[in-house]
Amino acid sequence: NAGVTQTPKFQVLKTGQSMTLQCAQDMNHEYMSWYRQDPGMGLRLIHYSVGAGITDQGEVPNGYNVSRSTTEDFPLRLLSAAPSQTSVYFCASSSTLGRAQNTEAFFGQGTRLTVV
Amino acid sequence: AQSVTQLGSHVSVSEGALVLLRCNYSSSVPPYLFWYVQYPNQGLQLLLKYTTGATLVKGINGFEAEFKKSETSFHLTKPSAHMSDAAEYFCAVSPTGANSKLTFGKGITLSVRP
């Protein structure tokens, strides 16, 4: 059971370049989300999805796009990278079935992105 | 609206000493509360969670936390620190559980001295 898989693990971009951070989960979870982690700021929610075809904005969505065409995949797109997007990005997934008390969010290993 | 406050950014303890990491929250509804641990260059791992019921929650690696509604707190403790506990710890809150938006605190780095 692979859990939540993020690729790539490391990436360096030039300002203005575009790229897609990949996130895949094999647990058939409905809920998926993207966070960015910056020193001294904890994790902040970028976008989330409650199922295929449904996405919504989190706390810091500007500069990022998402789509959810399948249950398994939730890619995060940077259309024109900026130095302010230098961060560590985490994808998470959890199930929306059953009792909320029994749910747990599973996190990927992260993608460390540097924009120069 | 919900928020989490973790005072201080760094805690240092001696091996074998008590670990106490503080977390205070604000939430307009009864909260779900979580503690996550992040080891260097790793993702986040759930330590424990409070949903309903017993206010003293036991987690993995000997950690526990107590939900105190009157103090809006969910402090994390461990009676005896081990070198392997050195990591960053995050408190998080959610209005409806882990399958919804989590709001994280800024995190606390725990160092353990030999």
GROMACS .gro file of C-alpha atoms in nm:
model
  230
    1ASN     CA    1   0.000   0.000   0.000
    2ALA     CA    2   0.182   0.310  -0.127
    3GLY     CA    3  -0.045   0.565   0.044
    4VAL     CA    4   0.006   0.920  -0.088
    5THR     CA    5   0.279   0.960  -0.349
    6GLN     CA    6   0.416   1.297  -0.453
    7THR     CA    7   0.646   1.366  -0.745
    8PRO     CA    8   0.895   1.514  -0.790
    9LYS     CA    9   1.066   1.530  -0.451
   10PHE     CA   10   1.280   1.827  -0.549
   11GLN     CA   11   1.244   2.089  -0.822
   12VAL     CA   12   1.415   2.412  -0.918
   13LEU     CA   13   1.227   2.649  -1.147
   14LYS     CA   14   1.309   2.979  -1.304
   15THR     CA   15   1.071   3.269  -1.249
   16GLY     CA   16   0.791   3.252  -1.503
   17GLN     CA   17   0.820   2.881  -1.574
   18SER     CA   18   0.526   2.651  -1.527
   19MET     CA   19   0.510   2.307  -1.375
   20THR     CA   20   0.278   2.051  -1.224
   21LEU     CA   21   0.328   1.886  -0.889
   22GLN     CA   22   0.183   1.538  -0.895
   23CYS     CA   23  -0.011   1.371  -0.614
   24ALA     CA   24  -0.161   1.024  -0.627
   25GLN     CA   25  -0.325   0.811  -0.361
   26ASP     CA   26  -0.426   0.447  -0.374
   27MET     CA   27  -0.664   0.440  -0.076
   28ASN     CA   28  -0.977   0.541  -0.270
   29HIS     CA   29  -1.004   0.855  -0.058
   30GLU     CA   30  -1.255   1.117  -0.162
   31TYR     CA   31  -1.093   1.414   0.010
   32MET     CA   32  -0.757   1.544  -0.113
   33SER     CA   33  -0.578   1.867  -0.037
   34TRP     CA   34  -0.261   2.064  -0.102
   35TYR     CA   35  -0.067   2.255   0.163
   36ARG     CA   36   0.244   2.464   0.151
   37GLN     CA   37   0.487   2.472   0.441
   38ASP     CA   38   0.698   2.778   0.507
   39PRO     CA   39   0.934   2.836   0.801
   40GLY     CA   40   0.753   2.976   1.101
   41MET     CA   41   0.415   2.960   0.929
   42GLY     CA   42   0.313   2.598   0.964
   43LEU     CA   43   0.107   2.445   0.685
   44ARG     CA   44  -0.141   2.653   0.491
   45LEU     CA   45  -0.415   2.511   0.274
   46ILE     CA   46  -0.390   2.595  -0.097
   47HIS     CA   47  -0.672   2.397  -0.261
   48TYR     CA   48  -0.881   2.098  -0.174
   49SER     CA   49  -1.121   1.854  -0.337
   50VAL     CA   50  -1.406   1.649  -0.194
   51GLY     CA   51  -1.429   1.423  -0.496
   52ALA     CA   52  -1.365   1.389  -0.867
   53GLY     CA   53  -1.474   1.702  -1.050
   54ILE     CA   54  -1.506   1.910  -0.733
   55THR     CA   55  -1.239   2.152  -0.614
   56ASP     CA   56  -1.233   2.461  -0.396
   57GLN     CA   57  -0.991   2.723  -0.273
   58GLY     CA   58  -0.815   2.719   0.059
   59GLU     CA   59  -0.635   2.992   0.246
   60VAL     CA   60  -0.362   3.072  -0.010
   61PRO     CA   61  -0.488   2.978  -0.360
   62ASN     CA   62  -0.339   3.261  -0.567
   63GLY     CA   63  -0.091   3.144  -0.830
   64TYR     CA   64  -0.207   2.782  -0.818
   65ASN     CA   65  -0.458   2.580  -1.015
   66VAL     CA   66  -0.596   2.234  -0.949
   67SER     CA   67  -0.826   1.984  -1.114
   68ARG     CA   68  -0.957   1.645  -1.007
   69SER     CA   69  -1.045   1.422  -1.299
   70THR     CA   70  -1.002   1.096  -1.108
   71THR     CA   71  -1.034   0.988  -0.747
   72GLU     CA   72  -0.668   0.891  -0.737
   73ASP     CA   73  -0.495   1.203  -0.871
   74PHE     CA   74  -0.490   1.565  -0.760
   75PRO     CA   75  -0.222   1.764  -0.945
   76LEU     CA   76  -0.121   2.116  -0.846
   77ARG     CA   77  -0.024   2.353  -1.128
   78LEU     CA   78   0.193   2.661  -1.111
   79LEU     CA   79   0.126   2.855  -1.429
   80SER     CA   80   0.398   3.120  -1.385
   81ALA     CA   81   0.628   3.048  -1.096
   82ALA     CA   82   0.738   3.329  -0.864
   83PRO     CA   83   1.008   3.332  -0.594
   84SER     CA   84   0.730   3.368  -0.335
   85GLN     CA   85   0.622   3.016  -0.427
   86THR     CA   86   0.947   2.870  -0.301
   87SER     CA   87   0.820   2.629  -0.038
   88VAL     CA   88   0.765   2.268   0.057
   89TYR     CA   89   0.437   2.135  -0.078
   90PHE     CA   90   0.241   1.855   0.084
   91CYS     CA   91  -0.050   1.662  -0.053
   92ALA     CA   92  -0.291   1.488   0.185
   93SER     CA   93  -0.588   1.257   0.150
   94SER     CA   94  -0.858   1.120   0.376
   95SER     CA   95  -1.181   0.930   0.353
   96THR     CA   96  -1.518   1.102   0.383
   97LEU     CA   97  -1.701   0.777   0.446
   98GLY     CA   98  -1.800   0.657   0.787
   99ARG     CA   99  -1.771   0.844   1.113
  100ALA     CA  100  -1.560   1.159   1.113
  101GLN     CA  101  -1.404   1.039   1.438
  102ASN     CA  102  -1.246   0.751   1.254
  103THR     CA  103  -1.089   0.948   0.974
  104GLU     CA  104  -0.724   1.030   0.941
  105ALA     CA  105  -0.540   1.253   0.696
  106PHE     CA  106  -0.247   1.082   0.524
  107PHE     CA  107   0.033   1.302   0.397
  108GLY     CA  108   0.280   1.254   0.116
  109GLN     CA  109   0.654   1.302   0.161
  110GLY     CA  110   0.648   1.650   0.016
  111THR     CA  111   0.792   1.834  -0.284
  112ARG     CA  112   1.063   2.089  -0.214
  113LEU     CA  113   1.029   2.365  -0.474
  114THR     CA  114   1.276   2.647  -0.529
  115VAL     CA  115   1.197   2.932  -0.768
  116VAL     CA  116   1.496   3.140  -0.870
  117ALA     CA  117  -1.332   3.066   1.182
  118GLN     CA  118  -1.071   2.860   1.356
  119SER     CA  119  -0.711   2.914   1.453
  120VAL     CA  120  -0.430   2.744   1.641
  121THR     CA  121  -0.163   2.904   1.855
  122GLN     CA  122   0.159   2.728   1.937
  123LEU     CA  123   0.367   2.961   2.151
  124GLY     CA  124   0.737   2.959   2.088
  125SER     CA  125   0.913   2.797   1.797
  126HIS     CA  126   1.166   2.582   1.975
  127VAL     CA  127   1.171   2.367   2.289
  128SER     CA  128   1.482   2.195   2.421
  129VAL     CA  129   1.473   1.921   2.685
  130SER     CA  130   1.719   1.671   2.826
  131GLU     CA  131   1.679   1.305   2.749
  132GLY     CA  132   1.450   1.154   3.011
  133ALA     CA  133   1.286   1.486   3.095
  134LEU     CA  134   0.919   1.573   3.058
  135VAL     CA  135   0.809   1.699   2.720
  136LEU     CA  136   0.533   1.965   2.717
  137LEU     CA  137   0.429   2.128   2.392
  138ARG     CA  138   0.149   2.378   2.420
  139CYS     CA  139  -0.143   2.427   2.184
  140ASN     CA  140  -0.438   2.662   2.216
  141TYR     CA  141  -0.716   2.683   1.965
  142SER     CA  142  -1.018   2.886   1.875
  143SER     CA  143  -1.317   2.738   1.704
  144SER     CA  144  -1.677   2.838   1.661
  145VAL     CA  145  -1.790   2.476   1.685
  146PRO     CA  146  -1.676   2.180   1.894
  147PRO     CA  147  -1.340   2.105   1.741
  148TYR     CA  148  -1.155   1.803   1.621
  149LEU     CA  149  -0.794   1.840   1.737
  150PHE     CA  150  -0.479   1.674   1.610
  151TRP     CA  151  -0.108   1.656   1.680
  152TYR     CA  152   0.125   1.570   1.393
  153VAL     CA  153   0.498   1.503   1.398
  154GLN     CA  154   0.737   1.575   1.115
  155TYR     CA  155   1.083   1.422   1.113
  156PRO     CA  156   1.350   1.589   0.897
  157ASN     CA  157   1.274   1.566   0.526
  158GLN     CA  158   0.963   1.360   0.592
  159GLY     CA  159   0.590   1.409   0.563
  160LEU     CA  160   0.355   1.451   0.855
  161GLN     CA  161   0.258   1.159   1.073
  162LEU     CA  162  -0.043   1.159   1.303
  163LEU     CA  163   0.051   1.132   1.670
  164LEU     CA  164  -0.296   1.147   1.820
  165LYS     CA  165  -0.635   1.307   1.780
  166TYR     CA  166  -0.930   1.420   1.987
  167THR     CA  167  -1.275   1.383   1.837
  168THR     CA  168  -1.531   1.312   2.107
  169GLY     CA  169  -1.544   1.129   2.437
  170ALA     CA  170  -1.247   1.091   2.669
  171THR     CA  171  -1.054   1.414   2.700
  172LEU     CA  172  -0.720   1.244   2.768
  173VAL     CA  173  -0.599   1.100   2.444
  174LYS     CA  174  -0.310   0.858   2.409
  175GLY     CA  175  -0.109   0.841   2.090
  176ILE     CA  176   0.191   0.671   1.946
  177ASN     CA  177   0.545   0.676   2.084
  178GLY     CA  178   0.426   0.742   2.441
  179PHE     CA  179   0.269   1.081   2.371
  180GLU     CA  180  -0.062   1.194   2.511
  181ALA     CA  181  -0.269   1.510   2.509
  182GLU     CA  182  -0.557   1.643   2.713
  183PHE     CA  183  -0.846   1.838   2.568
  184LYS     CA  184  -0.949   2.116   2.808
  185LYS     CA  185  -1.251   2.297   2.674
  186SER     CA  186  -1.252   2.563   2.946
  187GLU     CA  187  -0.893   2.655   2.858
  188THR     CA  188  -0.930   2.593   2.483
  189SER     CA  189  -0.611   2.392   2.505
  190PHE     CA  190  -0.476   2.063   2.374
  191HIS     CA  191  -0.125   2.037   2.514
  192LEU     CA  192   0.099   1.747   2.415
  193THR     CA  193   0.305   1.566   2.678
  194LYS     CA  194   0.544   1.276   2.714
  195PRO     CA  195   0.680   1.174   3.053
  196SER     CA  196   1.033   1.093   2.938
  197ALA     CA  197   1.195   1.233   2.625
  198HIS     CA  198   1.398   1.015   2.395
  199MET     CA  199   1.654   1.128   2.142
  200SER     CA  200   1.431   0.993   1.866
  201ASP     CA  201   1.160   1.243   1.965
  202ALA     CA  202   1.358   1.530   1.811
  203ALA     CA  203   1.131   1.660   1.536
  204GLU     CA  204   0.884   1.933   1.451
  205TYR     CA  205   0.537   1.909   1.603
  206PHE     CA  206   0.222   2.062   1.467
  207CYS     CA  207  -0.113   2.110   1.635
  208ALA     CA  208  -0.414   2.130   1.404
  209VAL     CA  209  -0.787   2.190   1.434
  210SER     CA  210  -1.080   2.103   1.213
  211PRO     CA  211  -1.452   2.167   1.254
  212THR     CA  212  -1.562   1.836   1.112
  213GLY     CA  213  -1.274   1.592   1.123
  214ALA     CA  214  -0.966   1.493   0.926
  215ASN     CA  215  -1.170   1.471   0.608
  216SER     CA  216  -1.206   1.844   0.588
  217LYS     CA  217  -0.994   2.156   0.608
  218LEU     CA  218  -0.724   2.141   0.872
  219THR     CA  219  -0.589   2.462   1.023
  220PHE     CA  220  -0.235   2.418   1.153
  221GLY     CA  221  -0.033   2.600   1.410
  222LYS     CA  222   0.311   2.729   1.319
  223GLY     CA  223   0.484   2.428   1.464
  224ILE     CA  224   0.735   2.372   1.743
  225THR     CA  225   1.077   2.219   1.697
  226LEU     CA  226   1.170   1.982   1.979
  227SER     CA  227   1.537   1.924   2.050
  228VAL     CA  228   1.651   1.652   2.291
  229ARG     CA  229   1.989   1.691   2.463
  230PRO     CA  230   2.188   1.383   2.564
   0.00000   0.00000   0.00000
